[in-house]
Amino acid sequence: MPSHRKPRTLIRSAAPAVGITTAALASVSLLAQSAGAAPGRPKPTVEEVQRKVDDLYRQAGTATETYNRAKEATDVQRTKVDGLLDQVARGTARLNDTRRALGSYAAEQYRTGGMASTVTLMLADDPQAFFDRNHLMKQLTGREEQALRDFETERAGIAKKRADAARGLERLTASQEALRAGKQDVQTKLAAARTLLSTLTAQEKARLAALEEKKEEEARKKAAELAARQEAARKAAEAAKAAEAAKKPPTAPETGTGTSTGTGTPSASTKAAKALAFARAQIGKPYVWGATGPSSYDCSGLTQAAWRAAGVDLPRTTWDQVKTGTRVATDELRPGDLVFFYDDISHVGMYIGSGMMIHAPKPGAYVREESIYYMPIYGSVRPA
């Protein structure tokens, strides 16, 4: 690094405030009141609490994806600004080298009795104003003229880079603000859900667990129905293929000289198998919002990491992952496909077959297998 370059402070995102904002506390307070603290109002039923908690977790999922998008934008902008500042530093080093060369030319002219105006030209803050004068041009050698041109080009380039860096820093600050707001939003939703659950008695919690089990059982039943339909479709396809083959005359056995050598690009099924194997290996790890592994994941962090293990780069958020690959119908799902949930596309899981998926569900839960019908399906894609 050039000796003139001053060390600069690394750009870091400001640490988000730990805890819950005043707005979050107000929200929690209102929820607590609605759960029975407010006099004269009936306490919500367990079913109502279940719906409200589910909705809060869904909102937290949406807020998590907003946070993920802000974090991704912040990381990209930080990298861009760091690169611009490095370019400015390197350009300044070259600029100073050129300035020193101009100074030596000016000193040489002074010793040989050159024109004073030419010396001024070499050392002026704005040499271009002098450079445009033809009579000064005649006083410069070819080497000196080229040095002056290099100086002007370098200085203009550095000025532009500095301006770009300043604008980049402004965008970085905006991204960091969005990041902090996103984190606070997630914290608010999760705190509200925890507070609402804390108002339940032991008997009500048992009732809530029973409702949850009933919901899971209904989802498993639908998964089994999907598995039966898929198996029937598979057998029908095999029967049709066999019938078609029976109509064709027998052919000579293949000699193994086909175009597939086994050393080319992995097939889509091979990539899906690798992604699925990675996802299975994460079962039991905790859900943590904003996490991308290796010890914890959120929903889109898990699917992104799984497909990366298969050599496929997916975007960070559910909103961008749903745009990747080929859309597929639910009945046509294959292992490795991504299934998205809710109208706002705030959750995603990886299909494993038989109507089941692996996903990172929600705070307090762990990566697990579950029916794809546990949540309302938005749509599905095949990444590769």
XYZ file of C-alpha atoms in Angstrom:
384
model
C 0.000 0.000 0.000
C 1.439 3.449 -0.883
C 3.069 5.191 2.044
C 0.931 8.317 1.569
C -2.366 6.497 2.051
C -3.876 7.145 5.427
C -5.513 4.202 7.153
C -9.265 4.486 6.957
C -11.814 3.142 9.326
C -13.546 0.013 8.071
C -17.192 0.583 7.251
C -19.406 -1.445 9.516
C -23.127 -1.500 9.841
C -24.198 0.174 13.010
C -25.165 -2.377 15.648
C -28.950 -2.487 15.872
C -30.355 -1.532 19.231
C -30.896 -4.542 21.458
C -34.342 -4.886 22.995
C -37.794 -3.781 22.081
C -38.762 -0.313 20.979
C -41.431 1.796 22.625
C -43.767 0.953 19.763
C -43.124 -2.742 20.351
C -43.889 -2.407 24.057
C -47.110 -0.591 23.231
C -48.081 -3.362 20.816
C -47.317 -6.032 23.409
C -49.324 -4.139 26.031
C -52.348 -3.948 23.778
C -52.098 -7.644 22.997
C -51.866 -8.481 26.671
C -54.997 -6.435 27.294
C -56.809 -8.191 24.482
C -55.800 -11.508 26.055
C -57.708 -10.731 29.233
C -56.062 -7.826 31.037
C -58.601 -5.252 29.901
C -61.627 -5.080 32.203
C -65.040 -5.535 30.692
C -63.735 -7.426 27.628
C -64.066 -11.198 27.217
C -60.842 -13.156 27.212
C -59.986 -14.527 23.759
C -60.697 -18.182 23.200
C -57.811 -20.591 22.684
C -58.767 -20.795 19.018
C -58.550 -17.018 18.721
C -55.187 -17.022 20.452
C -53.970 -19.724 18.056
C -55.045 -17.693 15.024
C -53.468 -14.528 16.426
C -50.173 -16.247 17.284
C -50.038 -17.902 13.857
C -50.647 -14.519 12.253
C -47.938 -12.880 14.356
C -45.449 -15.568 13.352
C -46.419 -15.084 9.716
C -45.907 -11.334 10.082
C -42.550 -12.022 11.720
C -41.657 -14.180 8.714
C -42.502 -11.320 6.371
C -40.475 -8.915 8.506
C -37.578 -11.381 8.454
C -37.551 -11.435 4.658
C -37.606 -7.616 4.668
C -34.630 -7.704 7.021
C -32.838 -10.230 4.793
C -33.329 -8.021 1.744
C -32.038 -4.955 3.625
C -29.020 -6.900 4.871
C -28.233 -8.128 1.380
C -28.461 -4.559 0.027
C -26.260 -3.314 2.860
C -23.594 -5.943 2.203
C -23.591 -5.195 -1.522
C -23.375 -1.446 -0.938
C -20.605 -1.819 1.640
C -18.545 -3.886 -0.799
C -19.127 -1.320 -3.535
C -18.104 1.606 -1.326
C -15.004 -0.214 -0.090
C -14.032 -0.853 -3.701
C -14.526 2.796 -4.648
C -12.448 3.993 -1.719
C -9.672 1.581 -2.667
C -9.780 2.927 -6.221
C -9.552 6.485 -4.869
C -6.517 5.553 -2.782
C -4.736 3.890 -5.705
C -5.627 6.764 -8.004
C -4.323 9.283 -5.492
C -1.026 7.405 -5.404
C -0.735 7.625 -9.190
C -1.756 11.277 -9.075
C 0.993 12.062 -6.607
C 3.527 10.219 -8.767
C 2.520 12.375 -11.721
C 2.630 15.521 -9.587
C 6.178 14.688 -8.536
C 7.162 14.164 -12.166
C 5.710 17.571 -13.078
C 7.599 19.131 -10.198
C 10.879 17.701 -11.448
C 10.217 19.069 -14.923
C 9.507 22.497 -13.480
C 12.705 22.392 -11.428
C 14.648 21.434 -14.520
C 13.226 24.398 -16.449
C 14.123 26.704 -13.599
C 17.741 25.518 -13.644
C 17.972 25.922 -17.418
C 16.313 29.340 -17.435
C 12.944 28.182 -18.776
C 9.934 30.484 -18.798
C 8.467 31.259 -15.376
C 4.959 30.813 -16.765
C 5.805 27.241 -17.619
C 6.881 26.630 -14.045
C 3.515 28.040 -12.960
C 1.857 25.703 -15.430
C 3.481 22.703 -13.829
C 2.526 23.538 -10.264
C -0.853 25.247 -10.726
C -3.989 23.816 -9.147
C -5.654 24.040 -12.554
C -2.985 23.387 -15.206
C -5.653 22.926 -17.885
C -6.279 26.696 -17.972
C -2.615 27.219 -18.877
C -2.351 24.122 -21.000
C -4.803 25.471 -23.539
C -2.446 28.293 -24.454
C -0.483 27.482 -27.574
C 2.617 29.465 -26.639
C 3.024 27.362 -23.472
C 2.481 24.169 -25.399
C 5.524 25.046 -27.447
C 7.637 25.213 -24.277
C 6.881 21.614 -23.316
C 8.714 18.546 -24.521
C 6.729 15.515 -25.595
C 7.478 13.781 -22.310
C 6.385 16.782 -20.269
C 3.207 17.191 -22.321
C 2.269 13.551 -21.782
C 2.948 13.860 -18.049
C 0.628 16.851 -17.877
C -2.102 15.022 -19.796
C -1.770 12.051 -17.422
C -2.045 14.404 -14.467
C -5.261 15.953 -15.743
C -6.808 12.592 -16.633
C -5.905 11.132 -13.257
C -7.219 14.118 -11.342
C -10.547 14.099 -13.173
C -10.909 10.360 -12.602
C -10.198 10.662 -8.895
C -12.715 13.484 -8.513
C -15.395 11.275 -10.086
C -14.517 8.306 -7.890
C -14.692 10.487 -4.776
C -18.143 11.707 -5.806
C -19.283 8.117 -6.486
C -17.976 7.041 -3.090
C -19.836 9.875 -1.358
C -23.104 8.869 -3.032
C -22.403 5.237 -2.161
C -21.948 6.145 1.493
C -25.333 7.877 1.458
C -26.985 4.759 0.040
C -25.151 2.607 2.566
C -26.496 4.743 5.398
C -30.028 4.341 4.028
C -29.561 0.553 3.797
C -28.333 0.423 7.369
C -31.377 2.366 8.538
C -33.649 -0.109 6.737
C -31.716 -2.942 8.374
C -32.280 -1.532 11.851
C -35.966 -0.926 11.138
C -36.343 -4.486 9.857
C -34.798 -5.951 12.983
C -37.038 -3.905 15.247
C -40.091 -5.019 13.279
C -39.194 -8.693 13.722
C -38.547 -8.199 17.430
C -41.901 -6.483 17.830
C -43.860 -9.321 16.226
C -42.050 -12.069 18.145
C -42.357 -10.261 21.465
C -46.091 -9.845 20.876
C -46.479 -13.570 20.153
C -44.539 -14.556 23.278
C -46.566 -12.174 25.443
C -49.858 -13.467 24.074
C -48.841 -17.072 24.739
C -47.754 -16.189 28.279
C -51.337 -15.196 29.154
C -52.570 -18.772 28.719
C -53.174 -21.056 31.657
C -51.748 -24.581 31.725
C -55.130 -25.965 30.669
C -55.348 -23.500 27.793
C -51.842 -24.361 26.677
C -52.815 -28.034 26.607
C -55.858 -27.125 24.537
C -53.652 -25.091 22.181
C -51.298 -28.063 21.790
C -54.261 -30.280 20.924
C -55.434 -27.798 18.294
C -51.925 -27.729 16.858
C -51.828 -31.525 16.691
C -55.200 -31.561 14.925
C -53.904 -29.036 12.381
C -50.792 -31.150 11.769
C -52.875 -34.312 11.387
C -55.098 -32.687 8.775
C -51.993 -31.496 6.923
C -50.489 -35.016 7.006
C -53.742 -36.447 5.618
C -53.597 -34.054 2.664
C -49.938 -34.955 2.137
C -50.859 -38.641 1.982
C -53.550 -37.868 -0.586
C -50.998 -35.996 -2.714
C -48.571 -38.904 -2.395
C -51.282 -41.291 -3.628
C -52.063 -39.081 -6.618
C -48.390 -38.771 -7.513
C -47.879 -42.528 -7.231
C -50.891 -43.167 -9.444
C -49.585 -40.674 -12.000
C -46.159 -42.343 -11.920
C -47.609 -45.811 -12.531
C -49.797 -44.494 -15.345
C -46.782 -42.867 -16.993
C -44.783 -46.095 -16.720
C -47.645 -48.112 -18.188
C -47.997 -45.680 -21.087
C -44.256 -45.822 -21.695
C -44.286 -49.620 -21.676
C -47.231 -49.710 -24.072
C -45.467 -47.330 -26.438
C -42.292 -49.399 -26.312
C -44.259 -52.581 -27.116
C -45.470 -51.038 -30.366
C -41.920 -50.451 -31.625
C -39.837 -53.173 -33.295
C -36.978 -54.592 -31.204
C -33.659 -52.801 -31.573
C -30.076 -53.936 -31.102
C -28.665 -53.545 -27.593
C -26.761 -50.316 -26.987
C -22.977 -50.654 -27.163
C -22.212 -47.967 -24.621
C -20.860 -45.540 -27.195
C -23.497 -42.898 -26.659
C -22.894 -39.241 -25.970
C -23.181 -39.478 -22.198
C -19.798 -40.134 -20.595
C -20.781 -39.623 -16.997
C -18.227 -36.858 -16.606
C -20.269 -33.904 -17.870
C -22.461 -31.404 -16.061
C -24.494 -32.994 -13.247
C -28.115 -33.624 -14.171
C -30.958 -31.729 -12.563
C -31.917 -34.805 -10.532
C -28.341 -35.130 -9.247
C -28.297 -31.497 -8.149
C -31.670 -31.873 -6.465
C -30.412 -34.971 -4.632
C -27.389 -33.038 -3.346
C -29.549 -30.140 -2.212
C -31.932 -32.524 -0.468
C -29.076 -34.387 1.251
C -27.780 -31.084 2.599
C -31.212 -30.097 3.880
C -31.652 -33.462 5.623
C -28.329 -32.994 7.382
C -29.634 -29.752 8.919
C -32.659 -31.367 10.590
C -32.657 -30.546 14.293
C -30.837 -27.221 13.953
C -32.676 -24.200 15.376
C -34.576 -21.596 13.417
C -33.015 -18.160 13.903
C -34.384 -15.277 11.859
C -31.788 -13.809 9.517
C -29.519 -16.873 9.834
C -27.904 -18.628 6.865
C -26.018 -21.415 8.647
C -24.141 -23.437 9.460
C -25.500 -23.776 13.010
C -28.936 -22.190 12.457
C -31.188 -21.041 9.620
C -34.280 -19.125 8.700
C -36.492 -20.552 5.968
C -34.889 -18.940 2.910
C -31.422 -19.217 4.436
C -31.852 -23.000 4.555
C -33.039 -23.371 0.958
C -30.306 -21.050 -0.286
C -27.599 -23.014 1.555
C -28.988 -26.377 0.398
C -28.988 -25.476 -3.276
C -25.604 -23.797 -2.972
C -24.267 -27.170 -1.807
C -25.545 -28.530 -5.130
C -23.763 -25.799 -7.096
C -26.817 -23.612 -7.688
C -26.835 -20.023 -6.436
C -30.225 -18.845 -5.217
C -31.105 -15.304 -4.117
C -31.390 -14.600 -0.404
C -35.099 -13.881 0.065
C -38.260 -15.875 -0.602
C -39.480 -13.033 -2.820
C -36.484 -13.484 -5.123
C -36.188 -17.271 -4.847
C -39.737 -17.697 -6.142
C -38.642 -16.017 -9.383
C -35.804 -18.515 -9.914
C -36.188 -21.640 -12.004
C -39.359 -23.148 -13.462
C -42.830 -22.921 -11.929
C -44.416 -26.319 -11.262
C -47.863 -27.442 -10.159
C -48.286 -29.011 -6.725
C -49.190 -32.428 -8.174
C -46.000 -32.339 -10.269
C -43.594 -31.592 -7.410
C -40.314 -33.509 -7.290
C -37.789 -33.825 -4.454
C -35.671 -30.672 -4.265
C -38.392 -28.334 -5.541
C -39.139 -25.247 -3.470
C -42.639 -24.694 -2.113
C -43.667 -21.163 -1.106
C -46.408 -20.203 1.313
C -48.873 -17.405 2.083
C -50.045 -14.674 -0.264
C -47.068 -12.513 0.680
C -44.612 -15.377 -0.087
C -43.067 -15.094 3.367
C -42.081 -18.752 3.841
C -40.401 -21.520 1.841
C -39.603 -25.204 2.270
C -37.897 -27.931 0.210
C -40.090 -30.732 -1.110
C -38.877 -34.243 -0.262
C -41.712 -36.327 -1.743
C -44.962 -37.843 -0.489
C -46.425 -34.402 0.217
C -43.712 -33.599 2.762
C -40.992 -30.951 2.977
C -37.965 -29.966 5.048
C -38.110 -26.404 6.337
C -37.003 -24.055 9.088
C -40.454 -23.277 10.551
C -40.395 -20.364 13.015
C -38.655 -18.992 16.130
C -38.509 -21.567 18.895
C -38.693 -24.467 16.422
C -36.074 -26.575 14.670
C -35.460 -27.619 11.067
C -37.832 -30.532 10.502
C -39.965 -32.504 8.094
C -43.573 -31.408 7.759
C -46.538 -31.613 5.413
C -46.585 -28.947 2.727
C -50.258 -28.462 3.627
C -49.467 -27.156 7.090
C -49.569 -23.632 5.597
C -51.467 -22.215 2.603
C -49.419 -22.850 -0.539
C -48.597 -19.918 -2.814
C -46.732 -21.833 -5.515
C -43.651 -23.907 -6.293
C -40.514 -23.689 -8.416
C -37.845 -26.086 -9.628
C -34.480 -24.293 -9.268
C -32.589 -26.626 -11.630
